[in-house]
CSV table of C-alpha atoms in Angstrom, one decimal:
chain,number,residue,atom,x,y,z
A,1,MET,CA,-7.7,15.0,5.1
A,2,LYS,CA,-6.3,12.3,2.8
A,3,HIS,CA,-5.3,13.3,-0.6
A,4,VAL,CA,-3.8,11.6,-3.6
A,5,PRO,CA,-0.2,12.9,-3.9
A,6,THR,CA,1.4,14.7,-6.8
A,7,LEU,CA,4.9,13.6,-7.6
A,8,ASP,CA,7.4,15.2,-10.1
A,9,ILE,CA,8.6,12.5,-12.4
A,10,ARG,CA,11.9,14.4,-13.0
A,11,ARG,CA,12.9,13.1,-9.6
A,12,TYR,CA,13.1,9.6,-11.2
A,13,ASP,CA,16.4,10.8,-12.7
A,14,SER,CA,17.6,13.1,-9.8
A,15,ASP,CA,16.4,11.2,-6.7
A,16,ARG,CA,15.5,7.8,-7.9
A,17,ASP,CA,15.3,5.7,-4.8
A,18,ALA,CA,13.1,8.2,-2.9
A,19,PHE,CA,10.9,8.7,-5.9
A,20,VAL,CA,10.3,5.0,-6.4
A,21,ALA,CA,9.5,4.5,-2.7
A,22,GLU,CA,7.0,7.4,-2.8
A,23,ILE,CA,5.3,6.4,-6.0
A,24,GLY,CA,5.1,2.8,-4.8
A,25,ALA,CA,3.6,3.9,-1.5
A,26,ALA,CA,1.0,6.1,-3.3
A,27,TYR,CA,-0.1,3.3,-5.5
A,28,ARG,CA,-0.3,0.8,-2.7
A,29,GLU,CA,-2.5,3.2,-0.7
A,30,PHE,CA,-4.7,4.8,-3.4
A,31,GLY,CA,-4.1,3.0,-6.7
A,32,PHE,CA,-3.8,6.6,-7.9
A,33,CYS,CA,-1.1,9.2,-8.2
A,34,CYS,CA,-0.8,12.6,-9.9
A,35,ILE,CA,2.4,13.1,-12.1
A,36,SER,CA,3.9,16.5,-12.8
A,37,GLY,CA,7.0,17.6,-14.6
A,38,HIS,CA,6.3,15.2,-17.5
A,39,GLY,CA,7.3,17.7,-20.2
A,40,ILE,CA,4.2,17.1,-22.5
A,41,ALA,CA,3.7,20.5,-24.3
A,42,ARG,CA,0.7,22.5,-23.2
A,43,GLU,CA,0.2,23.4,-26.9
A,44,LEU,CA,-0.2,19.7,-27.7
A,45,ILE,CA,-2.7,19.2,-24.8
A,46,ASP,CA,-4.7,22.3,-25.6
A,47,GLY,CA,-4.7,21.6,-29.4
A,48,SER,CA,-6.0,18.1,-28.7
A,49,TYR,CA,-8.8,19.4,-26.6
A,50,ASP,CA,-9.7,21.9,-29.3
A,51,VAL,CA,-10.0,19.2,-32.1
A,52,PHE,CA,-11.9,16.8,-29.8
A,53,ARG,CA,-14.4,19.6,-28.9
A,54,SER,CA,-14.8,20.3,-32.6
A,55,PHE,CA,-15.6,16.7,-33.3
A,56,PHE,CA,-18.2,16.3,-30.6
A,57,ALA,CA,-19.9,19.5,-31.7
A,58,LEU,CA,-20.7,17.9,-35.1
A,59,PRO,CA,-24.2,16.8,-35.8
A,60,THR,CA,-25.1,13.3,-34.6
A,61,GLU,CA,-25.6,12.0,-38.1
A,62,THR,CA,-22.1,13.1,-39.0
A,63,LYS,CA,-20.5,11.5,-35.9
A,64,MET,CA,-22.4,8.3,-36.6
A,65,LYS,CA,-20.5,7.9,-39.9
A,66,TYR,CA,-17.6,6.9,-37.7
A,67,HIS,CA,-19.4,4.4,-35.5
A,68,VAL,CA,-18.5,0.8,-36.3
A,69,PRO,CA,-21.3,-1.5,-35.0
A,70,GLY,CA,-20.1,-4.8,-33.6
A,71,SER,CA,-16.5,-3.6,-33.0
A,72,GLY,CA,-16.8,-3.0,-29.3
A,73,GLY,CA,-16.0,0.7,-30.1
A,74,ALA,CA,-12.3,-0.4,-30.7
A,75,ARG,CA,-11.9,2.6,-33.1
A,76,GLY,CA,-13.9,5.6,-34.0
A,77,TYR,CA,-17.0,6.9,-32.3
A,78,THR,CA,-19.2,5.4,-29.6
A,79,PRO,CA,-22.5,7.3,-29.0
A,80,PHE,CA,-24.1,8.6,-25.9
A,81,LYS,CA,-25.5,6.1,-23.3
A,82,VAL,CA,-23.8,3.0,-24.6
A,83,GLU,CA,-21.1,2.1,-22.2
A,84,THR,CA,-22.4,0.8,-18.8
A,85,ALA,CA,-20.3,0.3,-15.7
A,86,LYS,CA,-20.1,-3.3,-14.6
A,87,ASP,CA,-23.2,-4.2,-12.6
A,88,SER,CA,-24.7,-0.8,-13.1
A,89,GLN,CA,-28.4,-0.4,-13.9
A,90,TYR,CA,-27.9,2.8,-15.9
A,91,ALA,CA,-25.7,3.7,-18.9
A,92,ASP,CA,-23.0,6.4,-18.6
A,93,LEU,CA,-23.8,9.9,-19.7
A,94,LYS,CA,-21.0,10.2,-22.2
A,95,GLU,CA,-19.9,9.8,-25.8
A,96,PHE,CA,-16.4,9.1,-26.8
A,97,TRP,CA,-13.8,8.4,-29.6
A,98,HIS,CA,-11.1,5.7,-29.7
A,99,ILE,CA,-7.6,6.2,-31.2
A,100,GLY,CA,-5.4,3.1,-31.1
A,101,ARG,CA,-1.8,2.2,-32.0
A,102,GLU,CA,-0.8,2.5,-35.6
A,103,ILE,CA,0.8,-0.8,-36.5
A,104,PRO,CA,1.8,-2.4,-39.8
A,105,ARG,CA,-1.2,-4.2,-41.3
A,106,ASP,CA,0.8,-7.4,-41.7
A,107,SER,CA,1.5,-7.4,-37.9
A,108,LYS,CA,0.6,-10.6,-36.0
A,109,PHE,CA,-1.8,-8.4,-33.9
A,110,ALA,CA,-3.5,-6.8,-36.9
A,111,ASP,CA,-6.7,-8.9,-36.5
A,112,VAL,CA,-7.2,-7.5,-32.9
A,113,MET,CA,-5.9,-4.0,-33.5
A,114,PRO,CA,-7.8,-2.4,-36.4
A,115,PRO,CA,-6.7,0.7,-38.3
A,116,ASN,CA,-7.7,4.1,-37.0
A,117,LEU,CA,-10.5,6.2,-38.3
A,118,TRP,CA,-9.9,9.9,-38.7
A,119,PRO,CA,-12.8,12.4,-39.1
A,120,ALA,CA,-12.5,14.3,-42.3
A,121,GLU,CA,-14.5,17.2,-40.9
A,122,VAL,CA,-11.8,18.0,-38.3
A,123,PRO,CA,-8.5,18.5,-40.3
A,124,ASP,CA,-6.1,18.5,-37.4
A,125,PHE,CA,-7.7,15.6,-35.5
A,126,LYS,CA,-5.0,13.1,-36.5
A,127,ARG,CA,-2.0,15.4,-35.9
A,128,TYR,CA,-3.1,16.3,-32.4
A,129,GLY,CA,-4.9,13.1,-31.5
A,130,TYR,CA,-2.0,10.8,-32.4
A,131,GLY,CA,0.6,13.2,-31.2
A,132,LEU,CA,-1.0,13.1,-27.7
A,133,TYR,CA,-1.3,9.3,-28.0
A,134,GLU,CA,2.4,9.0,-28.5
A,135,ALA,CA,3.3,11.5,-25.8
A,136,LEU,CA,1.2,9.7,-23.2
A,137,ASP,CA,2.5,6.3,-24.4
A,138,GLN,CA,6.0,7.5,-23.7
A,139,LEU,CA,5.1,9.0,-20.3
A,140,GLY,CA,3.4,5.7,-19.4
A,141,THR,CA,6.6,3.8,-20.1
A,142,ARG,CA,8.5,6.1,-17.7
A,143,VAL,CA,5.9,5.6,-14.9
A,144,LEU,CA,6.1,1.8,-15.5
A,145,ARG,CA,9.9,1.9,-15.0
A,146,ALA,CA,9.4,3.2,-11.5
A,147,LEU,CA,6.6,0.7,-10.8
A,148,ALA,CA,8.9,-2.1,-12.0
A,149,LEU,CA,11.7,-1.1,-9.6
A,150,HIS,CA,9.3,-0.9,-6.7
A,151,ILE,CA,8.3,-4.6,-7.1
A,152,ARG,CA,11.9,-5.7,-7.5
A,153,GLN,CA,12.0,-6.1,-11.3
A,154,PRO,CA,14.5,-4.5,-13.7
A,155,GLU,CA,13.4,-1.0,-14.7
A,156,ASN,CA,12.8,-2.0,-18.3
A,157,PHE,CA,10.7,-5.1,-17.3
A,158,PHE,CA,7.5,-3.8,-18.9
A,159,GLU,CA,9.0,-2.4,-22.1
A,160,ASP,CA,8.9,-5.6,-24.3
A,161,LYS,CA,5.4,-6.2,-22.8
A,162,THR,CA,3.9,-2.9,-23.9
A,163,ASP,CA,5.9,-1.9,-27.1
A,164,ILE,CA,3.0,-3.1,-29.3
A,165,GLY,CA,0.4,-2.7,-26.6
A,166,ASN,CA,-3.3,-2.4,-27.5
A,167,SER,CA,-3.5,1.0,-25.9
A,168,ILE,CA,-6.3,3.4,-26.4
A,169,LEU,CA,-6.6,7.2,-26.3
A,170,ARG,CA,-10.2,8.0,-25.4
A,171,PRO,CA,-11.5,11.6,-25.8
A,172,ILE,CA,-14.7,11.8,-23.8
A,173,HIS,CA,-17.6,14.3,-23.9
A,174,TYR,CA,-20.0,14.5,-21.0
A,175,PRO,CA,-22.9,16.7,-22.3
A,176,PRO,CA,-24.6,19.2,-20.1
A,177,ILE,CA,-27.2,17.7,-17.7
A,178,THR,CA,-30.4,19.6,-18.2
A,179,GLU,CA,-33.0,17.4,-16.4
A,180,GLN,CA,-33.6,17.2,-12.7
A,181,ASN,CA,-33.0,14.0,-10.7
A,182,VAL,CA,-31.3,12.0,-13.5
A,183,PRO,CA,-30.6,8.5,-12.2
A,184,ASN,CA,-27.5,8.1,-14.4
A,185,VAL,CA,-24.1,9.5,-13.5
A,186,ARG,CA,-21.5,10.7,-16.0
A,187,ALA,CA,-19.4,7.6,-15.4
A,188,GLY,CA,-20.6,4.9,-13.0
A,189,ALA,CA,-18.3,3.4,-10.3
A,190,HIS,CA,-15.8,1.1,-12.1
A,191,GLU,CA,-12.2,-0.1,-12.2
A,192,ASP,CA,-10.1,0.3,-15.4
A,193,ILE,CA,-9.2,-2.8,-17.4
A,194,ASN,CA,-5.6,-2.1,-18.5
A,195,PHE,CA,-2.1,-1.7,-17.0
A,196,ILE,CA,-2.2,2.0,-16.1
A,197,THR,CA,-4.5,4.9,-17.2
A,198,LEU,CA,-3.1,8.4,-17.7
A,199,LEU,CA,-5.8,11.1,-17.5
A,200,VAL,CA,-5.2,14.5,-19.1
A,201,GLY,CA,-7.7,17.1,-18.0
A,202,ALA,CA,-8.8,16.2,-14.5
A,203,SER,CA,-9.0,19.9,-13.6
A,204,ALA,CA,-12.8,19.9,-13.8
A,205,GLU,CA,-14.7,18.6,-10.8
A,206,GLY,CA,-16.4,15.2,-10.8
A,207,LEU,CA,-13.6,12.6,-10.6
A,208,GLU,CA,-13.7,10.7,-7.3
A,209,VAL,CA,-11.7,7.7,-6.0
A,210,LEU,CA,-13.0,5.2,-3.4
A,211,THR,CA,-10.6,5.0,-0.4
A,212,ARG,CA,-9.8,1.9,1.7
A,213,GLU,CA,-12.1,3.4,4.3
A,214,GLY,CA,-15.0,3.3,1.9
A,215,GLU,CA,-15.2,7.1,1.4
A,216,TRP,CA,-15.3,8.9,-2.0
A,217,LEU,CA,-12.3,11.2,-2.3
A,218,PRO,CA,-12.5,14.0,-5.0
A,219,ILE,CA,-9.5,14.4,-7.3
A,220,THR,CA,-8.7,17.6,-9.2
A,221,THR,CA,-5.3,18.5,-10.6
A,222,GLU,CA,-3.4,21.8,-10.8
A,223,GLY,CA,-0.7,23.0,-13.2
A,224,ASP,CA,0.5,20.3,-15.6
A,225,ALA,CA,-0.3,17.3,-13.4
A,226,ILE,CA,-1.7,14.2,-15.0
A,227,VAL,CA,-3.7,11.6,-13.0
A,228,VAL,CA,-2.2,8.1,-13.4
A,229,ASN,CA,-4.1,5.1,-11.9
A,230,ILE,CA,-3.7,1.3,-11.8
A,231,GLY,CA,-5.9,-1.0,-14.0
A,232,ASP,CA,-7.1,-4.5,-13.3
A,233,MET,CA,-4.4,-6.1,-15.6
A,234,LEU,CA,-1.6,-4.7,-13.5
A,235,GLN,CA,-3.4,-5.5,-10.3
A,236,ARG,CA,-3.5,-9.1,-11.4
A,237,LEU,CA,0.1,-9.2,-12.6
A,238,SER,CA,1.3,-7.6,-9.3
A,239,ASN,CA,-0.9,-10.0,-7.3
A,240,HIS,CA,-2.7,-6.9,-5.9
A,241,VAL,CA,0.4,-5.2,-4.7
A,242,TYR,CA,-0.8,-2.4,-6.9
A,243,PRO,CA,-4.6,-2.1,-6.4
A,244,SER,CA,-7.0,-1.2,-9.2
A,245,THR,CA,-9.2,1.3,-7.3
A,246,THR,CA,-12.9,2.0,-7.9
A,247,HIS,CA,-13.5,5.5,-9.2
A,248,ARG,CA,-16.4,7.4,-10.8
A,249,VAL,CA,-17.3,10.7,-12.4
A,250,VAL,CA,-20.3,12.2,-10.6
A,251,ASN,CA,-22.7,14.9,-11.8
A,252,PRO,CA,-21.7,18.3,-10.3
A,253,PRO,CA,-24.2,19.5,-7.6
A,254,ASN,CA,-24.0,23.0,-8.9
A,255,GLU,CA,-24.4,25.0,-12.1
A,256,ASN,CA,-21.4,23.1,-13.6
A,257,ALA,CA,-23.8,20.2,-14.3
A,258,ARG,CA,-25.2,22.4,-17.0
A,259,LYS,CA,-21.8,22.7,-18.7
A,260,PRO,CA,-20.2,20.1,-20.9
A,261,ARG,CA,-17.2,18.2,-19.4
A,262,TYR,CA,-14.3,16.9,-21.5
A,263,SER,CA,-11.6,14.5,-20.4
A,264,VAL,CA,-9.0,12.5,-22.3
A,265,PRO,CA,-7.8,9.2,-20.6
A,266,PHE,CA,-5.0,7.1,-22.2
A,267,PHE,CA,-5.5,3.4,-21.4
A,268,LEU,CA,-2.0,1.8,-21.5
A,269,HIS,CA,-2.5,-1.9,-22.4
A,270,PRO,CA,0.0,-4.7,-22.6
A,271,ASN,CA,0.7,-6.5,-25.9
A,272,PRO,CA,-2.3,-8.8,-26.7
A,273,ASP,CA,-0.3,-12.0,-26.0
A,274,VAL,CA,1.1,-11.0,-22.6
A,275,MET,CA,0.1,-13.5,-19.9
A,276,LEU,CA,-1.3,-11.9,-16.7
A,277,ASP,CA,0.1,-14.5,-14.2
A,278,PRO,CA,1.1,-13.0,-10.8
A,279,LEU,CA,4.8,-12.3,-10.6
A,280,ASP,CA,6.9,-14.3,-8.2
A,281,SER,CA,8.3,-11.1,-6.7
A,282,CYS,CA,4.8,-10.1,-5.7
A,283,ILE,CA,4.0,-13.4,-4.0
A,284,THR,CA,4.8,-13.5,-0.2
A,285,PRO,CA,3.6,-15.3,2.9
A,286,ASP,CA,1.5,-12.2,3.7
A,287,ASN,CA,0.3,-11.9,0.1
A,288,PRO,CA,-0.1,-15.5,-1.3
A,289,ARG,CA,-0.8,-16.1,-5.0
A,290,ARG,CA,-4.4,-14.9,-5.7
A,291,TYR,CA,-4.9,-16.5,-9.2
A,292,ASP,CA,-4.5,-20.1,-10.2
A,293,THR,CA,-5.6,-19.8,-13.9
A,294,SER,CA,-3.6,-18.2,-16.7
A,295,ILE,CA,-5.2,-15.7,-19.1
A,296,SER,CA,-3.8,-13.5,-21.8
A,297,SER,CA,-4.3,-9.8,-21.8
A,298,HIS,CA,-6.5,-10.0,-25.0
A,299,GLU,CA,-8.7,-12.7,-23.5
A,300,TYR,CA,-9.0,-10.6,-20.4
A,301,LEU,CA,-9.9,-7.5,-22.4
A,302,LEU,CA,-12.7,-9.4,-24.3
A,303,GLN,CA,-14.1,-10.7,-21.0
A,304,ARG,CA,-14.3,-7.2,-19.5
A,305,LEU,CA,-15.7,-5.5,-22.7
A,306,ARG,CA,-18.6,-8.0,-22.5
A,307,GLU,CA,-19.2,-7.0,-18.9
A,308,ILE,CA,-19.5,-3.2,-19.7
A,309,LYS,CA,-21.7,-3.9,-22.7
A,310,LEU,CA,-19.3,-2.7,-25.4
A,311,ILE,CA,-19.5,-6.1,-27.1
C-alpha cells in the first residue's frame, strides 16, 4: 500500500544529504510530503483553531460584514458555495477567511496586497491568526531550502523570491452535510496555485491525493505532522520536476459527514514580480523545457483566480 511519507525536518540539520534526497523523492513521486519535528507550538495551533471556530460560529450577517465583493476574496470572509474547482459543475461546500502578509502601505506591492481585516467579535483572532501565519511562513522557508538543494540550487535560492510573497493563511469551515445525495463535495479535485501549501489539521478524514496510477490515496496525519504539497507555480518553475498533484476533500461516508470539518492551509506564494520561467537546472534531455512564454506570479495568480470563480 502506497503512502505519503512523513519526514522529520530536524534531519535537515543533522542528516542533510539523506533528508534532501528523501524529501525530493517524495515530492517527485507524490507532490506531497508530511513534515514533523517543525517546532510550531501546539498552543499556537490549538488557539488558532479556537478563534477560527468562534468566527465561523457567528451569524451569517455578522460574517458578511467582512466580505469584500469584487476583491477575489483576497482578505476577509468568503461565504459558502462560492469557490468552484476548475472545470467543476458544483461549488465547494465550504466558507473561509483570508489572512495575508502585513506590508508597509507604501510598499511597491501595496496595490495587489491589501491590508488585513480583523473581526472585532473575536478578540484574539489577530494574535493567533497572524502568529500562525508567521510560523508557517518560516517553516515554508525551511522546506524550500531542502527543495532548492534537490534541484541543484543554493539553499537560499527561494528566500529573496518569497520574502514579500503574496502568501495566504486560509482557515476553512466545511459545515455538516445534512442532506442525502449532495452532488457537491467539500472541495472538488484541484491543484493549488502557489509554490507550496502547508496544511495544519489534516487529522480529520477527507483529504485525498491522486496517485500516478490514477487512484485516490487518503492522507491523514498523526502527532505534529503538517502536510506540505507542491503548487502549480513551483511545478512551472521546476519544469515539472516537482509535480503539482490533484487532490480533493471528499464527504465522509459515515456519521462524520454530519460533523463540521475545519482545516487551515497556508498558501506560500512568491513575490508578485517573480517570473515563473523554468530553471535551467530542471531542463534536461529527458525533461525538455515545457513552457515557452514568460509570466509573472501575479499574472498567473489572476489567471487562476478567474478559473476558480473567485474573480
